[in-house]
Every structure is written in C-alpha cells, then in structure tokens.
C-alpha cells in the first residue's frame, strides 16, 4: 500500500488498519537555470588531483571495447548497496545490456563515468524524457566502496548537471529512498524535495 505523506487521511487510513511503514520514496527537482557550476570548481579539481578521470559514457565506449562488461560489473556492485526492504534479484549481463543500451532514452554523452586508470569506479546516469523536452531524469549514481566519501559522486553529479545546462534543459528529476545517501547529496546540489510516497506493508496471519 502507498500514501503521500501530505495526505493525512490516507496515512491515517493505512496506519489505523495496521499497515507499517517500510520505505519513503522522495521525488525531487533541480531548477537547472539556478545552478552555478563554478561553485563546485574545487570539488572537480580535487577529483582531478586524485588522478580520477570524469568522462562521458560515449567517450568510455570509444576507448574501452569491454565497456559493457565493466559497466555491468560496476552496476551490480553498486546495486547491492541500495536501500531495499526486499532481497535484490540479480540481473544477468544480457538483461542489463538490453535494459541500458537498448533504452530509447539513453544519453551516452550525458552519463558521467569515473575512471581510475583502467578501472571503472563510478557512474552517474542521466536519461532523456521523450515526452518533455525540457526535462531529464537521473538514474543510478554511485562509487565503488574504496573510493567513497572523497567527493567523486558529487563531482559526477555536477558534470551531469553541467551537461544538462549546456544542452538547454530546464530541470532534472530524481527519485531517492529517504535513507539513500544520494538524497542528501541531491539536496546539497539544490534539488527540491516534493512530498514523499510512503510504502506500507501488513503481514497477514494465516
């Protein structure tokens, strides 16, 4: 069962009947016209000084013939750390390849990849919105565990926002679990949260 947090009657209805909250999903928007990339020059410089290269997926595809396998391996590693109340169902390589590279909304030049040498250590995904030419959607953003808390994730997000700004988009939409560290990172970047969706469950005794 689901209810919006700002709809008191729906929340009351669910909780009165014994449903327990298990997750909050937050929809947020960034007004790109108000985003100032130069405020993050020091973050980008720090990542560069660590010998971390930030390139687009399009560039990664050009320089590494094994880009699909590397991206799949990274995606599987990052997905295991996403907040979830149900066990993750592993995705095999062929399904991943189809889901990503056959996606009509894929923006290879809008994704930001983080490379350390030949290792793919981070990604920030950005997708087109065929129905709304003013808006883009985010996908997964994450960094491998040994490289976390060093500013790489925020640097990748900034690069993706810069792409959107340079290409004339007005806003970016994202969705995060409220317990996902990316939710707080997005707020720091200027994303404005909307009332969250609360997911409930009720265990029935048989």
mmCIF file with all atom_site columns, N, CA and C in Angstrom, residues 79-148:
data_model
loop_
_atom_site.group_PDB
_atom_site.id
_atom_site.type_symbol
_atom_site.label_atom_id
_atom_site.label_alt_id
_atom_site.label_comp_id
_atom_site.label_asym_id
_atom_site.label_entity_id
_atom_site.label_seq_id
_atom_site.pdbx_PDB_ins_code
_atom_site.Cartn_x
_atom_site.Cartn_y
_atom_site.Cartn_z
_atom_site.occupancy
_atom_site.B_iso_or_equiv
_atom_site.pdbx_formal_charge
_atom_site.auth_seq_id
_atom_site.auth_comp_id
_atom_site.auth_asym_id
_atom_site.auth_atom_id
_atom_site.pdbx_PDB_model_num
ATOM 1   N N  . UNK A 1 79  ? 24.449 -1.681  -6.963  1.00 0.00 ? 79  UNK A N  1
ATOM 2   C CA . UNK A 1 79  ? 23.052 -2.021  -6.688  1.00 0.00 ? 79  UNK A CA 1
ATOM 3   C C  . UNK A 1 79  ? 22.890 -2.777  -5.377  1.00 0.00 ? 79  UNK A C  1
ATOM 4   N N  . UNK A 1 80  ? 23.899 -3.527  -5.002  1.00 0.00 ? 80  UNK A N  1
ATOM 5   C CA . UNK A 1 80  ? 23.816 -4.287  -3.749  1.00 0.00 ? 80  UNK A CA 1
ATOM 6   C C  . UNK A 1 80  ? 23.756 -3.370  -2.527  1.00 0.00 ? 80  UNK A C  1
ATOM 7   N N  . UNK A 1 81  ? 24.196 -2.127  -2.682  1.00 0.00 ? 81  UNK A N  1
ATOM 8   C CA . UNK A 1 81  ? 24.218 -1.191  -1.553  1.00 0.00 ? 81  UNK A CA 1
ATOM 9   C C  . UNK A 1 81  ? 23.010 -0.260  -1.515  1.00 0.00 ? 81  UNK A C  1
ATOM 10  N N  . UNK A 1 82  ? 22.095 -0.410  -2.458  1.00 0.00 ? 82  UNK A N  1
ATOM 11  C CA . UNK A 1 82  ? 20.914 0.455   -2.474  1.00 0.00 ? 82  UNK A CA 1
ATOM 12  C C  . UNK A 1 82  ? 19.935 0.031   -1.384  1.00 0.00 ? 82  UNK A C  1
ATOM 13  N N  . UNK A 1 83  ? 19.321 1.000   -0.684  1.00 0.00 ? 83  UNK A N  1
ATOM 14  C CA . UNK A 1 83  ? 18.337 0.648   0.345   1.00 0.00 ? 83  UNK A CA 1
ATOM 15  C C  . UNK A 1 83  ? 17.181 -0.144  -0.256  1.00 0.00 ? 83  UNK A C  1
ATOM 16  N N  . UNK A 1 84  ? 16.808 -1.225  0.395   1.00 0.00 ? 84  UNK A N  1
ATOM 17  C CA . UNK A 1 84  ? 15.700 -2.044  -0.081  1.00 0.00 ? 84  UNK A CA 1
ATOM 18  C C  . UNK A 1 84  ? 15.162 -2.891  1.058   1.00 0.00 ? 84  UNK A C  1
ATOM 19  N N  . UNK A 1 85  ? 13.855 -3.110  1.053   1.00 0.00 ? 85  UNK A N  1
ATOM 20  C CA . UNK A 1 85  ? 13.255 -3.964  2.075   1.00 0.00 ? 85  UNK A CA 1
ATOM 21  C C  . UNK A 1 85  ? 13.030 -5.384  1.559   1.00 0.00 ? 85  UNK A C  1
ATOM 22  N N  . UNK A 1 86  ? 13.412 -5.620  0.304   1.00 0.00 ? 86  UNK A N  1
ATOM 23  C CA . UNK A 1 86  ? 13.310 -6.960  -0.269  1.00 0.00 ? 86  UNK A CA 1
ATOM 24  C C  . UNK A 1 86  ? 14.666 -7.360  -0.836  1.00 0.00 ? 86  UNK A C  1
ATOM 25  N N  . UNK A 1 87  ? 14.988 -8.651  -0.843  1.00 0.00 ? 87  UNK A N  1
ATOM 26  C CA . UNK A 1 87  ? 16.275 -9.102  -1.391  1.00 0.00 ? 87  UNK A CA 1
ATOM 27  C C  . UNK A 1 87  ? 16.401 -8.721  -2.864  1.00 0.00 ? 87  UNK A C  1
ATOM 28  N N  . UNK A 1 88  ? 17.610 -8.339  -3.258  1.00 0.00 ? 88  UNK A N  1
ATOM 29  C CA . UNK A 1 88  ? 17.841 -7.961  -4.646  1.00 0.00 ? 88  UNK A CA 1
ATOM 30  C C  . UNK A 1 88  ? 17.759 -9.179  -5.551  1.00 0.00 ? 88  UNK A C  1
ATOM 31  N N  . UNK A 1 89  ? 17.108 -9.024  -6.695  1.00 0.00 ? 89  UNK A N  1
ATOM 32  C CA . UNK A 1 89  ? 17.081 -10.072 -7.711  1.00 0.00 ? 89  UNK A CA 1
ATOM 33  C C  . UNK A 1 89  ? 18.193 -9.781  -8.708  1.00 0.00 ? 89  UNK A C  1
ATOM 34  N N  . UNK A 1 90  ? 19.239 -10.610 -8.749  1.00 0.00 ? 90  UNK A N  1
ATOM 35  C CA . UNK A 1 90  ? 20.373 -10.342 -9.636  1.00 0.00 ? 90  UNK A CA 1
ATOM 36  C C  . UNK A 1 90  ? 19.939 -10.276 -11.101 1.00 0.00 ? 90  UNK A C  1
ATOM 37  N N  . UNK A 1 91  ? 20.528 -9.355  -11.837 1.00 0.00 ? 91  UNK A N  1
ATOM 38  C CA . UNK A 1 91  ? 20.263 -9.219  -13.262 1.00 0.00 ? 91  UNK A CA 1
ATOM 39  C C  . UNK A 1 91  ? 21.447 -9.777  -14.036 1.00 0.00 ? 91  UNK A C  1
ATOM 40  N N  . UNK A 1 92  ? 21.179 -10.644 -15.009 1.00 0.00 ? 92  UNK A N  1
ATOM 41  C CA . UNK A 1 92  ? 22.297 -11.184 -15.777 1.00 0.00 ? 92  UNK A CA 1
ATOM 42  C C  . UNK A 1 92  ? 22.758 -10.162 -16.814 1.00 0.00 ? 92  UNK A C  1
ATOM 43  N N  . UNK A 1 93  ? 23.905 -10.440 -17.419 1.00 0.00 ? 93  UNK A N  1
ATOM 44  C CA . UNK A 1 93  ? 24.525 -9.469  -18.314 1.00 0.00 ? 93  UNK A CA 1
ATOM 45  C C  . UNK A 1 93  ? 23.644 -9.133  -19.511 1.00 0.00 ? 93  UNK A C  1
ATOM 46  N N  . UNK A 1 94  ? 23.011 -10.148 -20.107 1.00 0.00 ? 94  UNK A N  1
ATOM 47  C CA . UNK A 1 94  ? 22.205 -9.902  -21.306 1.00 0.00 ? 94  UNK A CA 1
ATOM 48  C C  . UNK A 1 94  ? 21.011 -8.996  -21.004 1.00 0.00 ? 94  UNK A C  1
ATOM 49  N N  . UNK A 1 95  ? 20.385 -9.209  -19.854 1.00 0.00 ? 95  UNK A N  1
ATOM 50  C CA . UNK A 1 95  ? 19.261 -8.349  -19.472 1.00 0.00 ? 95  UNK A CA 1
ATOM 51  C C  . UNK A 1 95  ? 19.732 -6.921  -19.204 1.00 0.00 ? 95  UNK A C  1
ATOM 52  N N  . UNK A 1 96  ? 20.893 -6.797  -18.555 1.00 0.00 ? 96  UNK A N  1
ATOM 53  C CA . UNK A 1 96  ? 21.460 -5.474  -18.289 1.00 0.00 ? 96  UNK A CA 1
ATOM 54  C C  . UNK A 1 96  ? 21.784 -4.754  -19.596 1.00 0.00 ? 96  UNK A C  1
ATOM 55  N N  . UNK A 1 97  ? 22.423 -5.460  -20.506 1.00 0.00 ? 97  UNK A N  1
ATOM 56  C CA . UNK A 1 97  ? 22.794 -4.874  -21.796 1.00 0.00 ? 97  UNK A CA 1
ATOM 57  C C  . UNK A 1 97  ? 21.558 -4.357  -22.535 1.00 0.00 ? 97  UNK A C  1
ATOM 58  N N  . UNK A 1 98  ? 20.498 -5.149  -22.515 1.00 0.00 ? 98  UNK A N  1
ATOM 59  C CA . UNK A 1 98  ? 19.262 -4.749  -23.187 1.00 0.00 ? 98  UNK A CA 1
ATOM 60  C C  . UNK A 1 98  ? 18.614 -3.562  -22.489 1.00 0.00 ? 98  UNK A C  1
ATOM 61  N N  . UNK A 1 99  ? 18.565 -3.607  -21.156 1.00 0.00 ? 99  UNK A N  1
ATOM 62  C CA . UNK A 1 99  ? 17.907 -2.547  -20.387 1.00 0.00 ? 99  UNK A CA 1
ATOM 63  C C  . UNK A 1 99  ? 18.599 -1.205  -20.563 1.00 0.00 ? 99  UNK A C  1
ATOM 64  N N  . UNK A 1 100 ? 19.928 -1.224  -20.640 1.00 0.00 ? 100 UNK A N  1
ATOM 65  C CA . UNK A 1 100 ? 20.686 0.025   -20.741 1.00 0.00 ? 100 UNK A CA 1
ATOM 66  C C  . UNK A 1 100 ? 20.870 0.465   -22.192 1.00 0.00 ? 100 UNK A C  1
ATOM 67  N N  . UNK A 1 101 ? 21.466 -0.398  -23.000 1.00 0.00 ? 101 UNK A N  1
ATOM 68  C CA . UNK A 1 101 ? 21.904 0.035   -24.322 1.00 0.00 ? 101 UNK A CA 1
ATOM 69  C C  . UNK A 1 101 ? 20.804 -0.006  -25.384 1.00 0.00 ? 101 UNK A C  1
ATOM 70  N N  . UNK A 1 102 ? 19.662 -0.612  -25.060 1.00 0.00 ? 102 UNK A N  1
ATOM 71  C CA . UNK A 1 102 ? 18.511 -0.568  -25.968 1.00 0.00 ? 102 UNK A CA 1
ATOM 72  C C  . UNK A 1 102 ? 17.443 0.401   -25.473 1.00 0.00 ? 102 UNK A C  1
ATOM 73  N N  . UNK A 1 103 ? 17.765 1.121   -24.415 1.00 0.00 ? 103 UNK A N  1
ATOM 74  C CA . UNK A 1 103 ? 16.825 2.092   -23.857 1.00 0.00 ? 103 UNK A CA 1
ATOM 75  C C  . UNK A 1 103 ? 16.735 3.309   -24.786 1.00 0.00 ? 103 UNK A C  1
ATOM 76  N N  . UNK A 1 104 ? 15.550 3.628   -25.301 1.00 0.00 ? 104 UNK A N  1
ATOM 77  C CA . UNK A 1 104 ? 15.428 4.772   -26.217 1.00 0.00 ? 104 UNK A CA 1
ATOM 78  C C  . UNK A 1 104 ? 15.749 6.110   -25.559 1.00 0.00 ? 104 UNK A C  1
ATOM 79  N N  . UNK A 1 105 ? 15.755 6.146   -24.226 1.00 0.00 ? 105 UNK A N  1
ATOM 80  C CA . UNK A 1 105 ? 16.060 7.385   -23.507 1.00 0.00 ? 105 UNK A CA 1
ATOM 81  C C  . UNK A 1 105 ? 17.522 7.479   -23.066 1.00 0.00 ? 105 UNK A C  1
ATOM 82  N N  . UNK A 1 106 ? 18.334 6.522   -23.495 1.00 0.00 ? 106 UNK A N  1
ATOM 83  C CA . UNK A 1 106 ? 19.754 6.535   -23.130 1.00 0.00 ? 106 UNK A CA 1
ATOM 84  C C  . UNK A 1 106 ? 20.444 7.777   -23.694 1.00 0.00 ? 106 UNK A C  1
ATOM 85  N N  . UNK A 1 107 ? 21.255 8.422   -22.846 1.00 0.00 ? 107 UNK A N  1
ATOM 86  C CA . UNK A 1 107 ? 22.046 9.587   -23.264 1.00 0.00 ? 107 UNK A CA 1
ATOM 87  C C  . UNK A 1 107 ? 23.522 9.279   -23.017 1.00 0.00 ? 107 UNK A C  1
ATOM 88  N N  . UNK A 1 108 ? 24.189 8.616   -23.940 1.00 0.00 ? 108 UNK A N  1
ATOM 89  C CA . UNK A 1 108 ? 25.593 8.249   -23.709 1.00 0.00 ? 108 UNK A CA 1
ATOM 90  C C  . UNK A 1 108 ? 26.491 9.449   -23.428 1.00 0.00 ? 108 UNK A C  1
ATOM 91  N N  . UNK A 1 109 ? 26.183 10.590  -24.033 1.00 0.00 ? 109 UNK A N  1
ATOM 92  C CA . UNK A 1 109 ? 27.010 11.779  -23.797 1.00 0.00 ? 109 UNK A CA 1
ATOM 93  C C  . UNK A 1 109 ? 26.597 12.515  -22.526 1.00 0.00 ? 109 UNK A C  1
ATOM 94  N N  . UNK A 1 110 ? 25.489 12.089  -21.888 1.00 0.00 ? 110 UNK A N  1
ATOM 95  C CA . UNK A 1 110 ? 25.036 12.721  -20.657 1.00 0.00 ? 110 UNK A CA 1
ATOM 96  C C  . UNK A 1 110 ? 25.420 11.967  -19.396 1.00 0.00 ? 110 UNK A C  1
ATOM 97  N N  . UNK A 1 111 ? 25.799 10.702  -19.556 1.00 0.00 ? 111 UNK A N  1
ATOM 98  C CA . UNK A 1 111 ? 26.285 9.931   -18.409 1.00 0.00 ? 111 UNK A CA 1
ATOM 99  C C  . UNK A 1 111 ? 27.695 10.385  -18.056 1.00 0.00 ? 111 UNK A C  1
ATOM 100 N N  . UNK A 1 112 ? 28.039 10.328  -16.778 1.00 0.00 ? 112 UNK A N  1
ATOM 101 C CA . UNK A 1 112 ? 29.399 10.624  -16.340 1.00 0.00 ? 112 UNK A CA 1
ATOM 102 C C  . UNK A 1 112 ? 30.001 9.378   -15.710 1.00 0.00 ? 112 UNK A C  1
ATOM 103 N N  . UNK A 1 113 ? 31.156 8.972   -16.235 1.00 0.00 ? 113 UNK A N  1
ATOM 104 C CA . UNK A 1 113 ? 31.888 7.818   -15.723 1.00 0.00 ? 113 UNK A CA 1
ATOM 105 C C  . UNK A 1 113 ? 33.121 8.313   -14.977 1.00 0.00 ? 113 UNK A C  1
ATOM 106 N N  . UNK A 1 114 ? 33.456 7.642   -13.880 1.00 0.00 ? 114 UNK A N  1
ATOM 107 C CA . UNK A 1 114 ? 34.685 7.938   -13.139 1.00 0.00 ? 114 UNK A CA 1
ATOM 108 C C  . UNK A 1 114 ? 35.654 6.783   -13.349 1.00 0.00 ? 114 UNK A C  1
ATOM 109 N N  . UNK A 1 115 ? 36.840 7.104   -13.851 1.00 0.00 ? 115 UNK A N  1
ATOM 110 C CA . UNK A 1 115 ? 37.856 6.088   -14.120 1.00 0.00 ? 115 UNK A CA 1
ATOM 111 C C  . UNK A 1 115 ? 39.108 6.364   -13.306 1.00 0.00 ? 115 UNK A C  1
ATOM 112 N N  . UNK A 1 116 ? 39.670 5.298   -12.745 1.00 0.00 ? 116 UNK A N  1
ATOM 113 C CA . UNK A 1 116 ? 40.965 5.378   -12.080 1.00 0.00 ? 116 UNK A CA 1
ATOM 114 C C  . UNK A 1 116 ? 41.873 4.405   -12.807 1.00 0.00 ? 116 UNK A C  1
ATOM 115 N N  . UNK A 1 117 ? 42.734 4.936   -13.648 1.00 0.00 ? 117 UNK A N  1
ATOM 116 C CA . UNK A 1 117 ? 43.489 4.066   -14.536 1.00 0.00 ? 117 UNK A CA 1
ATOM 117 C C  . UNK A 1 117 ? 42.522 3.408   -15.504 1.00 0.00 ? 117 UNK A C  1
ATOM 118 N N  . UNK A 1 118 ? 42.579 2.075   -15.580 1.00 0.00 ? 118 UNK A N  1
ATOM 119 C CA . UNK A 1 118 ? 41.652 1.338   -16.438 1.00 0.00 ? 118 UNK A CA 1
ATOM 120 C C  . UNK A 1 118 ? 40.416 0.851   -15.694 1.00 0.00 ? 118 UNK A C  1
ATOM 121 N N  . UNK A 1 119 ? 40.335 1.186   -14.403 1.00 0.00 ? 119 UNK A N  1
ATOM 122 C CA . UNK A 1 119 ? 39.220 0.714   -13.586 1.00 0.00 ? 119 UNK A CA 1
ATOM 123 C C  . UNK A 1 119 ? 38.049 1.686   -13.635 1.00 0.00 ? 119 UNK A C  1
ATOM 124 N N  . UNK A 1 120 ? 36.866 1.141   -13.836 1.00 0.00 ? 120 UNK A N  1
ATOM 125 C CA . UNK A 1 120 ? 35.634 1.923   -13.807 1.00 0.00 ? 120 UNK A CA 1
ATOM 126 C C  . UNK A 1 120 ? 35.140 1.939   -12.365 1.00 0.00 ? 120 UNK A C  1
ATOM 127 N N  . UNK A 1 121 ? 35.196 3.097   -11.706 1.00 0.00 ? 121 UNK A N  1
ATOM 128 C CA . UNK A 1 121 ? 34.924 3.142   -10.264 1.00 0.00 ? 121 UNK A CA 1
ATOM 129 C C  . UNK A 1 121 ? 33.640 3.883   -9.896  1.00 0.00 ? 121 UNK A C  1
ATOM 130 N N  . UNK A 1 122 ? 33.015 4.558   -10.860 1.00 0.00 ? 122 UNK A N  1
ATOM 131 C CA . UNK A 1 122 ? 31.806 5.298   -10.531 1.00 0.00 ? 122 UNK A CA 1
ATOM 132 C C  . UNK A 1 122 ? 31.000 5.658   -11.764 1.00 0.00 ? 122 UNK A C  1
ATOM 133 N N  . UNK A 1 123 ? 29.716 5.920   -11.553 1.00 0.00 ? 123 UNK A N  1
ATOM 134 C CA . UNK A 1 123 ? 28.844 6.304   -12.667 1.00 0.00 ? 123 UNK A CA 1
ATOM 135 C C  . UNK A 1 123 ? 27.725 7.201   -12.148 1.00 0.00 ? 123 UNK A C  1
ATOM 136 N N  . UNK A 1 124 ? 27.314 8.135   -12.987 1.00 0.00 ? 124 UNK A N  1
ATOM 137 C CA . UNK A 1 124 ? 26.126 8.948   -12.727 1.00 0.00 ? 124 UNK A CA 1
ATOM 138 C C  . UNK A 1 124 ? 25.309 8.962   -14.015 1.00 0.00 ? 124 UNK A C  1
ATOM 139 N N  . UNK A 1 125 ? 24.125 8.356   -13.952 1.00 0.00 ? 125 UNK A N  1
ATOM 140 C CA . UNK A 1 125 ? 23.303 8.155   -15.144 1.00 0.00 ? 125 UNK A CA 1
ATOM 141 C C  . UNK A 1 125 ? 22.311 9.294   -15.345 1.00 0.00 ? 125 UNK A C  1
ATOM 142 N N  . UNK A 1 126 ? 22.083 9.611   -16.604 1.00 0.00 ? 126 UNK A N  1
ATOM 143 C CA . UNK A 1 126 ? 21.134 10.655  -16.972 1.00 0.00 ? 126 UNK A CA 1
ATOM 144 C C  . UNK A 1 126 ? 20.346 10.159  -18.185 1.00 0.00 ? 126 UNK A C  1
ATOM 145 N N  . UNK A 1 127 ? 19.025 10.295  -18.127 1.00 0.00 ? 127 UNK A N  1
ATOM 146 C CA . UNK A 1 127 ? 18.174 9.793   -19.202 1.00 0.00 ? 127 UNK A CA 1
ATOM 147 C C  . UNK A 1 127 ? 17.317 10.904  -19.790 1.00 0.00 ? 127 UNK A C  1
ATOM 148 N N  . UNK A 1 128 ? 17.053 10.763  -21.079 1.00 0.00 ? 128 UNK A N  1
ATOM 149 C CA . UNK A 1 128 ? 16.207 11.705  -21.795 1.00 0.00 ? 128 UNK A CA 1
ATOM 150 C C  . UNK A 1 128 ? 14.745 11.489  -21.404 1.00 0.00 ? 128 UNK A C  1
ATOM 151 N N  . UNK A 1 129 ? 13.929 12.481  -21.680 1.00 0.00 ? 129 UNK A N  1
ATOM 152 C CA . UNK A 1 129 ? 12.481 12.381  -21.484 1.00 0.00 ? 129 UNK A CA 1
ATOM 153 C C  . UNK A 1 129 ? 11.825 12.714  -22.810 1.00 0.00 ? 129 UNK A C  1
ATOM 154 N N  . UNK A 1 130 ? 11.448 11.682  -23.545 1.00 0.00 ? 130 UNK A N  1
ATOM 155 C CA . UNK A 1 130 ? 10.894 11.908  -24.881 1.00 0.00 ? 130 UNK A CA 1
ATOM 156 C C  . UNK A 1 130 ? 9.593  12.709  -24.844 1.00 0.00 ? 130 UNK A C  1
ATOM 157 N N  . UNK A 1 131 ? 8.886  12.614  -23.721 1.00 0.00 ? 131 UNK A N  1
ATOM 158 C CA . UNK A 1 131 ? 7.615  13.317  -23.627 1.00 0.00 ? 131 UNK A CA 1
ATOM 159 C C  . UNK A 1 131 ? 7.733  14.754  -23.160 1.00 0.00 ? 131 UNK A C  1
ATOM 160 N N  . UNK A 1 132 ? 8.904  15.144  -22.670 1.00 0.00 ? 132 UNK A N  1
ATOM 161 C CA . UNK A 1 132 ? 9.101  16.502  -22.147 1.00 0.00 ? 132 UNK A CA 1
ATOM 162 C C  . UNK A 1 132 ? 10.520 16.945  -22.483 1.00 0.00 ? 132 UNK A C  1
ATOM 163 N N  . UNK A 1 133 ? 10.654 17.776  -23.471 1.00 0.00 ? 133 UNK A N  1
ATOM 164 C CA . UNK A 1 133 ? 11.970 18.181  -23.961 1.00 0.00 ? 133 UNK A CA 1
ATOM 165 C C  . UNK A 1 133 ? 12.685 19.158  -23.036 1.00 0.00 ? 133 UNK A C  1
ATOM 166 N N  . UNK A 1 134 ? 12.029 19.568  -21.944 1.00 0.00 ? 134 UNK A N  1
ATOM 167 C CA . UNK A 1 134 ? 12.676 20.491  -21.006 1.00 0.00 ? 134 UNK A CA 1
ATOM 168 C C  . UNK A 1 134 ? 13.309 19.769  -19.826 1.00 0.00 ? 134 UNK A C  1
ATOM 169 N N  . UNK A 1 135 ? 13.099 18.451  -19.745 1.00 0.00 ? 135 UNK A N  1
ATOM 170 C CA . UNK A 1 135 ? 13.445 17.733  -18.519 1.00 0.00 ? 135 UNK A CA 1
ATOM 171 C C  . UNK A 1 135 ? 14.264 16.484  -18.797 1.00 0.00 ? 135 UNK A C  1
ATOM 172 N N  . UNK A 1 136 ? 15.184 16.179  -17.866 1.00 0.00 ? 136 UNK A N  1
ATOM 173 C CA . UNK A 1 136 ? 15.932 14.924  -17.886 1.00 0.00 ? 136 UNK A CA 1
ATOM 174 C C  . UNK A 1 136 ? 15.683 14.183  -16.577 1.00 0.00 ? 136 UNK A C  1
ATOM 175 N N  . UNK A 1 137 ? 15.952 12.875  -16.613 1.00 0.00 ? 137 UNK A N  1
ATOM 176 C CA . UNK A 1 137 ? 15.804 12.042  -15.420 1.00 0.00 ? 137 UNK A CA 1
ATOM 177 C C  . UNK A 1 137 ? 17.160 11.477  -15.012 1.00 0.00 ? 137 UNK A C  1
ATOM 178 N N  . UNK A 1 138 ? 17.382 11.376  -13.723 1.00 0.00 ? 138 UNK A N  1
ATOM 179 C CA . UNK A 1 138 ? 18.595 10.704  -13.266 1.00 0.00 ? 138 UNK A CA 1
ATOM 180 C C  . UNK A 1 138 ? 18.335 9.211   -13.139 1.00 0.00 ? 138 UNK A C  1
ATOM 181 N N  . UNK A 1 139 ? 19.425 8.455   -13.211 1.00 0.00 ? 139 UNK A N  1
ATOM 182 C CA . UNK A 1 139 ? 19.391 7.038   -12.886 1.00 0.00 ? 139 UNK A CA 1
ATOM 183 C C  . UNK A 1 139 ? 20.293 6.833   -11.683 1.00 0.00 ? 139 UNK A C  1
ATOM 184 N N  . UNK A 1 140 ? 20.961 5.718   -11.674 1.00 0.00 ? 140 UNK A N  1
ATOM 185 C CA . UNK A 1 140 ? 21.858 5.388   -10.565 1.00 0.00 ? 140 UNK A CA 1
ATOM 186 C C  . UNK A 1 140 ? 23.088 6.299   -10.549 1.00 0.00 ? 140 UNK A C  1
ATOM 187 N N  . UNK A 1 141 ? 23.445 6.776   -9.371  1.00 0.00 ? 141 UNK A N  1
ATOM 188 C CA . UNK A 1 141 ? 24.730 7.437   -9.144  1.00 0.00 ? 141 UNK A CA 1
ATOM 189 C C  . UNK A 1 141 ? 25.410 6.717   -7.996  1.00 0.00 ? 141 UNK A C  1
ATOM 190 N N  . UNK A 1 142 ? 26.656 6.327   -8.206  1.00 0.00 ? 142 UNK A N  1
ATOM 191 C CA . UNK A 1 142 ? 27.356 5.630   -7.134  1.00 0.00 ? 142 UNK A CA 1
ATOM 192 C C  . UNK A 1 142 ? 28.831 5.462   -7.426  1.00 0.00 ? 142 UNK A C  1
ATOM 193 N N  . UNK A 1 143 ? 29.565 5.152   -6.366  1.00 0.00 ? 143 UNK A N  1
ATOM 194 C CA . UNK A 1 143 ? 31.019 4.974   -6.434  1.00 0.00 ? 143 UNK A CA 1
ATOM 195 C C  . UNK A 1 143 ? 31.375 3.694   -5.687  1.00 0.00 ? 143 UNK A C  1
ATOM 196 N N  . UNK A 1 144 ? 32.353 2.978   -6.187  1.00 0.00 ? 144 UNK A N  1
ATOM 197 C CA . UNK A 1 144 ? 32.797 1.760   -5.502  1.00 0.00 ? 144 UNK A CA 1
ATOM 198 C C  . UNK A 1 144 ? 33.270 2.094   -4.087  1.00 0.00 ? 144 UNK A C  1
ATOM 199 N N  . UNK A 1 145 ? 33.070 1.150   -3.181  1.00 0.00 ? 145 UNK A N  1
ATOM 200 C CA . UNK A 1 145 ? 33.317 1.388   -1.762  1.00 0.00 ? 145 UNK A CA 1
ATOM 201 C C  . UNK A 1 145 ? 34.695 1.980   -1.437  1.00 0.00 ? 145 UNK A C  1
ATOM 202 N N  . UNK A 1 146 ? 35.781 1.485   -2.014  1.00 0.00 ? 146 UNK A N  1
ATOM 203 C CA . UNK A 1 146 ? 37.096 2.043   -1.643  1.00 0.00 ? 146 UNK A CA 1
ATOM 204 C C  . UNK A 1 146 ? 37.270 3.518   -2.010  1.00 0.00 ? 146 UNK A C  1
ATOM 205 N N  . UNK A 1 147 ? 36.388 4.038   -2.869  1.00 0.00 ? 147 UNK A N  1
ATOM 206 C CA . UNK A 1 147 ? 36.537 5.413   -3.358  1.00 0.00 ? 147 UNK A CA 1
ATOM 207 C C  . UNK A 1 147 ? 35.475 6.362   -2.803  1.00 0.00 ? 147 UNK A C  1
ATOM 208 N N  . UNK A 1 148 ? 34.679 5.900   -1.883  1.00 0.00 ? 148 UNK A N  1
ATOM 209 C CA . UNK A 1 148 ? 33.591 6.729   -1.371  1.00 0.00 ? 148 UNK A CA 1
ATOM 210 C C  . UNK A 1 148 ? 34.071 7.792   -0.389  1.00 0.00 ? 148 UNK A C  1
#
